[in-house]
Amino acid sequence: MEIKNAAFVKSSTQESDCPEATIPEYAFIGRSNVGKSSLINMLTNRKKLAKTSSTPGKTQLINHFIINDSWYLVDLPGYGWARVSKKSKADWKRMIDNYLKTRENLVNVFVLIDLRHEPQKIDLDFIQWLGEEGIPFCIVFTKADKLGKTRIQSNQVNYKKTLEKNWEELPRMFISSSEQKVGKREILEFIDSVNQSIDQ
Ligand code: GTP
Ligand code: MG
């Protein structure tokens, strides 16, 4: 699939403020600084469509981008940043839980995970929650450029083994690097196939 155009639509503080739910929507979520906004820019070929930063906590709202006038990409604020007050964490949880549970046109969530680290409880808990809520998701391992090929493979195997403790069927997984444009074709092809299955 070719991305012909990508445009920012709006930032929302809650699900009820989001754009009309008339077209399919794909959301990106994961720990602060894992590379959500960078991945959206890489997929859309636009350096500054979604705002990125080396400081965690850059994305604070639910940000909608419209792609090819026919589907949305959504950049969400990250979780798990240590320097956040209890109240901010609770506000994040309320906003995100409500968005993920009620957004009618949300067809898939991409959970981004930094493949350099051992599986983290916060990510595993979030994945577990998505499963319990019946929200469809894929996993995208990010920053692959920071690891050698062997480590990418062995860390991915390790991650799968961890998930297999709780899951009979594993979610679809992608390897990505926004720096090196890795994973772009695979992720866009996946989105295209889901869009086509919805069309029929
Ligand atoms: P929040 O909005 O704060 O939750 O972060 P985010 O997940 O949107 O991360 P963002 O895209 O802002 O990227 C965080 C940092 O990681 C930035 O310094 C990026 O340049 C860097 N980064 C993102 N993707 C990659 C990647 O594929 N490779 C490398 N080497 N760095 C990356
Ligand atoms: Mg961001």
mmCIF file of N, CA and C in Angstrom, residues 1 3 24-44 49-51 59-67 71-79 92 95-96 99-100 103 106-113 123 126 130 135-142 174-178 182-184 186-192 195:
data_model
loop_
_atom_site.group_PDB
_atom_site.id
_atom_site.type_symbol
_atom_site.label_atom_id
_atom_site.label_comp_id
_atom_site.label_asym_id
_atom_site.label_seq_id
_atom_site.Cartn_x
_atom_site.Cartn_y
_atom_site.Cartn_z
ATOM 1 N N MET A 1 0.844 -1.196 0.000
ATOM 2 C CA MET A 1 0.000 0.000 0.000
ATOM 3 C C MET A 1 0.886 1.256 0.000
ATOM 4 N N ILE A 3 1.204 5.258 0.760
ATOM 5 C CA ILE A 3 0.543 6.350 1.481
ATOM 6 C C ILE A 3 0.650 7.614 0.626
ATOM 7 N N PRO A 24 -11.944 3.095 9.456
ATOM 8 C CA PRO A 24 -11.129 2.238 10.327
ATOM 9 C C PRO A 24 -9.990 3.008 11.005
ATOM 10 N N GLU A 25 -9.653 2.540 12.198
ATOM 11 C CA GLU A 25 -8.659 3.249 12.998
ATOM 12 C C GLU A 25 -7.640 2.286 13.598
ATOM 13 N N TYR A 26 -6.368 2.661 13.573
ATOM 14 C CA TYR A 26 -5.252 1.866 14.085
ATOM 15 C C TYR A 26 -4.491 2.710 15.093
ATOM 16 N N ALA A 27 -4.344 2.198 16.323
ATOM 17 C CA ALA A 27 -3.696 3.003 17.365
ATOM 18 C C ALA A 27 -2.337 2.426 17.748
ATOM 19 N N PHE A 28 -1.427 3.303 18.147
ATOM 20 C CA PHE A 28 -0.074 2.913 18.542
ATOM 21 C C PHE A 28 0.128 3.235 20.008
ATOM 22 N N ILE A 29 0.537 2.223 20.766
ATOM 23 C CA ILE A 29 0.681 2.412 22.206
ATOM 24 C C ILE A 29 1.909 1.663 22.707
ATOM 25 N N GLY A 30 2.370 2.000 23.896
ATOM 26 C CA GLY A 30 3.553 1.343 24.462
ATOM 27 C C GLY A 30 4.212 2.299 25.437
ATOM 28 N N ARG A 31 5.297 1.858 26.038
ATOM 29 C CA ARG A 31 5.994 2.694 27.024
ATOM 30 C C ARG A 31 6.408 4.027 26.432
ATOM 31 N N SER A 32 6.496 5.025 27.293
ATOM 32 C CA SER A 32 7.023 6.325 26.873
ATOM 33 C C SER A 32 8.396 6.105 26.252
ATOM 34 N N ASN A 33 8.651 6.786 25.141
ATOM 35 C CA ASN A 33 9.976 6.764 24.517
ATOM 36 C C ASN A 33 10.279 5.499 23.698
ATOM 37 N N VAL A 34 9.283 4.593 23.579
ATOM 38 C CA VAL A 34 9.538 3.345 22.851
ATOM 39 C C VAL A 34 9.633 3.575 21.340
ATOM 40 N N GLY A 35 9.061 4.725 20.894
ATOM 41 C CA GLY A 35 9.175 5.061 19.469
ATOM 42 C C GLY A 35 7.858 5.075 18.703
ATOM 43 N N LYS A 36 6.741 5.343 19.388
ATOM 44 C CA LYS A 36 5.421 5.351 18.737
ATOM 45 C C LYS A 36 5.313 6.449 17.681
ATOM 46 N N SER A 37 5.649 7.671 18.094
ATOM 47 C CA SER A 37 5.505 8.799 17.170
ATOM 48 C C SER A 37 6.483 8.656 16.001
ATOM 49 N N SER A 38 7.692 8.193 16.288
ATOM 50 C CA SER A 38 8.685 7.986 15.219
ATOM 51 C C SER A 38 8.188 6.945 14.219
ATOM 52 N N LEU A 39 7.535 5.902 14.718
ATOM 53 C CA LEU A 39 7.031 4.853 13.822
ATOM 54 C C LEU A 39 5.939 5.407 12.905
ATOM 55 N N ILE A 40 5.073 6.248 13.448
ATOM 56 C CA ILE A 40 4.016 6.864 12.619
ATOM 57 C C ILE A 40 4.657 7.722 11.527
ATOM 58 N N ASN A 41 5.693 8.455 11.876
ATOM 59 C CA ASN A 41 6.383 9.275 10.866
ATOM 60 C C ASN A 41 7.054 8.395 9.807
ATOM 61 N N MET A 42 7.643 7.306 10.243
ATOM 62 C CA MET A 42 8.309 6.406 9.298
ATOM 63 C C MET A 42 7.276 5.793 8.340
ATOM 64 N N LEU A 43 6.148 5.329 8.901
ATOM 65 C CA LEU A 43 5.128 4.694 8.061
ATOM 66 C C LEU A 43 4.554 5.668 7.039
ATOM 67 N N THR A 44 4.437 6.933 7.431
ATOM 68 C CA THR A 44 3.797 7.914 6.553
ATOM 69 C C THR A 44 4.813 8.700 5.710
ATOM 70 N N LEU A 49 5.273 14.629 11.184
ATOM 71 C CA LEU A 49 3.812 14.531 11.302
ATOM 72 C C LEU A 49 3.445 14.359 12.777
ATOM 73 N N ALA A 50 4.011 13.359 13.423
ATOM 74 C CA ALA A 50 3.785 13.156 14.864
ATOM 75 C C ALA A 50 5.003 13.711 15.596
ATOM 76 N N LYS A 51 4.759 14.392 16.708
ATOM 77 C CA LYS A 51 5.878 15.021 17.432
ATOM 78 C C LYS A 51 6.656 13.988 18.236
ATOM 79 N N THR A 59 4.159 12.773 23.888
ATOM 80 C CA THR A 59 2.770 12.693 23.433
ATOM 81 C C THR A 59 1.849 12.611 24.649
ATOM 82 N N GLN A 60 0.927 13.561 24.759
ATOM 83 C CA GLN A 60 0.078 13.626 25.961
ATOM 84 C C GLN A 60 -1.388 13.369 25.659
ATOM 85 N N LEU A 61 -1.768 13.488 24.390
ATOM 86 C CA LEU A 61 -3.191 13.402 24.047
ATOM 87 C C LEU A 61 -3.423 12.296 23.025
ATOM 88 N N ILE A 62 -4.688 12.102 22.659
ATOM 89 C CA ILE A 62 -5.055 11.137 21.620
ATOM 90 C C ILE A 62 -4.984 11.905 20.293
ATOM 91 N N ASN A 63 -3.995 11.562 19.460
ATOM 92 C CA ASN A 63 -3.770 12.333 18.232
ATOM 93 C C ASN A 63 -4.193 11.558 17.000
ATOM 94 N N HIS A 64 -5.118 12.111 16.251
ATOM 95 C CA HIS A 64 -5.608 11.454 15.035
ATOM 96 C C HIS A 64 -4.942 12.014 13.780
ATOM 97 N N PHE A 65 -4.510 11.094 12.915
ATOM 98 C CA PHE A 65 -3.982 11.456 11.592
ATOM 99 C C PHE A 65 -4.810 10.706 10.568
ATOM 100 N N ILE A 66 -5.217 11.383 9.502
ATOM 101 C CA ILE A 66 -5.989 10.698 8.463
ATOM 102 C C ILE A 66 -5.061 10.339 7.299
ATOM 103 N N ILE A 67 -5.186 9.099 6.852
ATOM 104 C CA ILE A 67 -4.299 8.571 5.814
ATOM 105 C C ILE A 67 -5.116 8.267 4.552
ATOM 106 N N TRP A 71 -8.517 6.163 6.289
ATOM 107 C CA TRP A 71 -8.362 5.508 7.602
ATOM 108 C C TRP A 71 -7.515 6.378 8.529
ATOM 109 N N TYR A 72 -7.636 6.095 9.835
ATOM 110 C CA TYR A 72 -6.890 6.881 10.826
ATOM 111 C C TYR A 72 -5.728 6.101 11.422
ATOM 112 N N LEU A 73 -4.632 6.810 11.656
ATOM 113 C CA LEU A 73 -3.567 6.348 12.543
ATOM 114 C C LEU A 73 -3.705 7.186 13.810
ATOM 115 N N VAL A 74 -3.531 6.564 14.970
ATOM 116 C CA VAL A 74 -3.673 7.310 16.220
ATOM 117 C C VAL A 74 -2.420 7.166 17.074
ATOM 118 N N ASP A 75 -1.849 8.299 17.424
ATOM 119 C CA ASP A 75 -0.666 8.337 18.294
ATOM 120 C C ASP A 75 -1.146 8.573 19.721
ATOM 121 N N LEU A 76 -0.812 7.631 20.603
ATOM 122 C CA LEU A 76 -1.282 7.728 21.990
ATOM 123 C C LEU A 76 -0.118 8.057 22.926
ATOM 124 N N PRO A 77 -0.422 8.648 24.083
ATOM 125 C CA PRO A 77 0.642 8.878 25.065
ATOM 126 C C PRO A 77 1.134 7.569 25.657
ATOM 127 N N GLY A 78 2.394 7.511 26.005
ATOM 128 C CA GLY A 78 2.993 6.282 26.515
ATOM 129 C C GLY A 78 2.734 6.068 27.994
ATOM 130 N N TYR A 79 2.971 4.832 28.441
ATOM 131 C CA TYR A 79 2.860 4.515 29.859
ATOM 132 C C TYR A 79 4.234 4.184 30.431
ATOM 133 N N TRP A 92 -4.057 9.115 32.852
ATOM 134 C CA TRP A 92 -3.681 8.400 31.630
ATOM 135 C C TRP A 92 -4.520 7.134 31.513
ATOM 136 N N MET A 95 -8.151 7.807 30.588
ATOM 137 C CA MET A 95 -8.289 8.256 29.198
ATOM 138 C C MET A 95 -8.079 7.091 28.219
ATOM 139 N N ILE A 96 -7.017 6.315 28.440
ATOM 140 C CA ILE A 96 -6.663 5.252 27.506
ATOM 141 C C ILE A 96 -7.628 4.068 27.606
ATOM 142 N N TYR A 99 -10.803 5.102 25.920
ATOM 143 C CA TYR A 99 -10.623 5.161 24.465
ATOM 144 C C TYR A 99 -10.591 3.740 23.874
ATOM 145 N N LEU A 100 -9.765 2.875 24.449
ATOM 146 C CA LEU A 100 -9.603 1.535 23.875
ATOM 147 C C LEU A 100 -10.869 0.693 23.993
ATOM 148 N N ARG A 103 -14.003 2.977 21.647
ATOM 149 C CA ARG A 103 -13.856 3.502 20.287
ATOM 150 C C ARG A 103 -14.349 2.454 19.268
ATOM 151 N N LEU A 106 -12.127 1.304 16.126
ATOM 152 C CA LEU A 106 -10.752 0.849 16.386
ATOM 153 C C LEU A 106 -10.627 -0.613 15.971
ATOM 154 N N VAL A 107 -9.866 -0.879 14.911
ATOM 155 C CA VAL A 107 -9.774 -2.256 14.432
ATOM 156 C C VAL A 107 -8.521 -2.971 14.909
ATOM 157 N N ASN A 108 -7.487 -2.225 15.246
ATOM 158 C CA ASN A 108 -6.278 -2.877 15.747
ATOM 159 C C ASN A 108 -5.417 -1.905 16.547
ATOM 160 N N VAL A 109 -4.798 -2.466 17.604
ATOM 161 C CA VAL A 109 -3.848 -1.700 18.406
ATOM 162 C C VAL A 109 -2.465 -2.288 18.162
ATOM 163 N N PHE A 110 -1.498 -1.447 17.870
ATOM 164 C CA PHE A 110 -0.110 -1.895 17.773
ATOM 165 C C PHE A 110 0.556 -1.592 19.110
ATOM 166 N N VAL A 111 0.986 -2.663 19.803
ATOM 167 C CA VAL A 111 1.684 -2.476 21.080
ATOM 168 C C VAL A 111 3.177 -2.482 20.783
ATOM 169 N N LEU A 112 3.839 -1.366 21.061
ATOM 170 C CA LEU A 112 5.260 -1.247 20.739
ATOM 171 C C LEU A 112 6.103 -1.664 21.934
ATOM 172 N N ILE A 113 7.125 -2.449 21.653
ATOM 173 C CA ILE A 113 7.991 -2.969 22.709
ATOM 174 C C ILE A 113 9.443 -2.854 22.271
ATOM 175 N N ASP A 123 4.489 -4.074 30.313
ATOM 176 C CA ASP A 123 4.019 -4.406 28.960
ATOM 177 C C ASP A 123 3.177 -5.674 28.985
ATOM 178 N N PHE A 126 -0.194 -4.985 30.322
ATOM 179 C CA PHE A 126 -1.017 -4.256 29.348
ATOM 180 C C PHE A 126 -1.545 -5.212 28.265
ATOM 181 N N LEU A 130 -5.445 -6.154 27.321
ATOM 182 C CA LEU A 130 -6.028 -6.100 25.968
ATOM 183 C C LEU A 130 -6.723 -7.412 25.640
ATOM 184 N N ILE A 135 -9.638 -6.798 22.855
ATOM 185 C CA ILE A 135 -9.229 -5.748 21.901
ATOM 186 C C ILE A 135 -8.137 -6.326 20.991
ATOM 187 N N PRO A 136 -8.356 -6.352 19.667
ATOM 188 C CA PRO A 136 -7.357 -6.950 18.765
ATOM 189 C C PRO A 136 -6.045 -6.150 18.762
ATOM 190 N N PHE A 137 -4.934 -6.859 18.815
ATOM 191 C CA PHE A 137 -3.644 -6.152 18.827
ATOM 192 C C PHE A 137 -2.545 -6.962 18.139
ATOM 193 N N CYS A 138 -1.498 -6.253 17.751
ATOM 194 C CA CYS A 138 -0.255 -6.842 17.250
ATOM 195 C C CYS A 138 0.869 -6.298 18.117
ATOM 196 N N ILE A 139 2.022 -6.939 18.053
ATOM 197 C CA ILE A 139 3.195 -6.411 18.755
ATOM 198 C C ILE A 139 4.190 -5.905 17.718
ATOM 199 N N VAL A 140 4.754 -4.726 17.971
ATOM 200 C CA VAL A 140 5.819 -4.218 17.106
ATOM 201 C C VAL A 140 7.060 -4.024 17.970
ATOM 202 N N PHE A 141 8.111 -4.762 17.673
ATOM 203 C CA PHE A 141 9.383 -4.572 18.374
ATOM 204 C C PHE A 141 10.107 -3.408 17.697
ATOM 205 N N THR A 142 10.518 -2.437 18.493
ATOM 206 C CA THR A 142 11.093 -1.207 17.925
ATOM 207 C C THR A 142 12.620 -1.150 18.089
ATOM 208 N N PHE A 174 5.833 -7.813 14.568
ATOM 209 C CA PHE A 174 6.638 -7.133 13.557
ATOM 210 C C PHE A 174 7.923 -6.637 14.206
ATOM 211 N N ILE A 175 8.977 -6.595 13.398
ATOM 212 C CA ILE A 175 10.237 -5.988 13.845
ATOM 213 C C ILE A 175 10.349 -4.655 13.120
ATOM 214 N N SER A 176 10.729 -3.590 13.831
ATOM 215 C CA SER A 176 10.812 -2.295 13.153
ATOM 216 C C SER A 176 12.036 -1.490 13.571
ATOM 217 N N SER A 177 12.433 -0.620 12.679
ATOM 218 C CA SER A 177 13.394 0.434 13.010
ATOM 219 C C SER A 177 12.977 1.673 12.235
ATOM 220 N N SER A 178 12.632 2.704 12.969
ATOM 221 C CA SER A 178 12.250 3.944 12.302
ATOM 222 C C SER A 178 13.466 4.614 11.686
ATOM 223 N N VAL A 182 12.826 -0.060 8.729
ATOM 224 C CA VAL A 182 12.562 -1.503 8.745
ATOM 225 C C VAL A 182 11.130 -1.731 9.231
ATOM 226 N N GLY A 183 10.433 -2.656 8.591
ATOM 227 C CA GLY A 183 9.090 -3.039 9.038
ATOM 228 C C GLY A 183 7.970 -2.273 8.363
ATOM 229 N N LYS A 184 8.336 -1.271 7.590
ATOM 230 C CA LYS A 184 7.322 -0.412 6.978
ATOM 231 C C LYS A 184 6.374 -1.191 6.067
ATOM 232 N N GLU A 186 5.771 -4.398 5.813
ATOM 233 C CA GLU A 186 4.990 -5.434 6.498
ATOM 234 C C GLU A 186 3.807 -4.823 7.267
ATOM 235 N N ILE A 187 4.062 -3.744 7.968
ATOM 236 C CA ILE A 187 2.993 -3.135 8.783
ATOM 237 C C ILE A 187 1.920 -2.534 7.865
ATOM 238 N N LEU A 188 2.358 -1.848 6.807
ATOM 239 C CA LEU A 188 1.372 -1.242 5.899
ATOM 240 C C LEU A 188 0.576 -2.318 5.149
ATOM 241 N N GLU A 189 1.239 -3.421 4.810
ATOM 242 C CA GLU A 189 0.505 -4.515 4.148
ATOM 243 C C GLU A 189 -0.538 -5.115 5.077
ATOM 244 N N PHE A 190 -0.166 -5.240 6.346
ATOM 245 C CA PHE A 190 -1.120 -5.764 7.330
ATOM 246 C C PHE A 190 -2.339 -4.831 7.427
ATOM 247 N N ILE A 191 -2.084 -3.536 7.543
ATOM 248 C CA ILE A 191 -3.185 -2.563 7.652
ATOM 249 C C ILE A 191 -4.058 -2.638 6.398
ATOM 250 N N ASP A 192 -3.400 -2.715 5.244
ATOM 251 C CA ASP A 192 -4.138 -2.787 3.980
ATOM 252 C C ASP A 192 -5.042 -4.020 3.947
ATOM 253 N N ASN A 195 -7.986 -3.419 6.213
ATOM 254 C CA ASN A 195 -8.917 -2.471 5.574
ATOM 255 C C ASN A 195 -9.754 -3.158 4.494
#
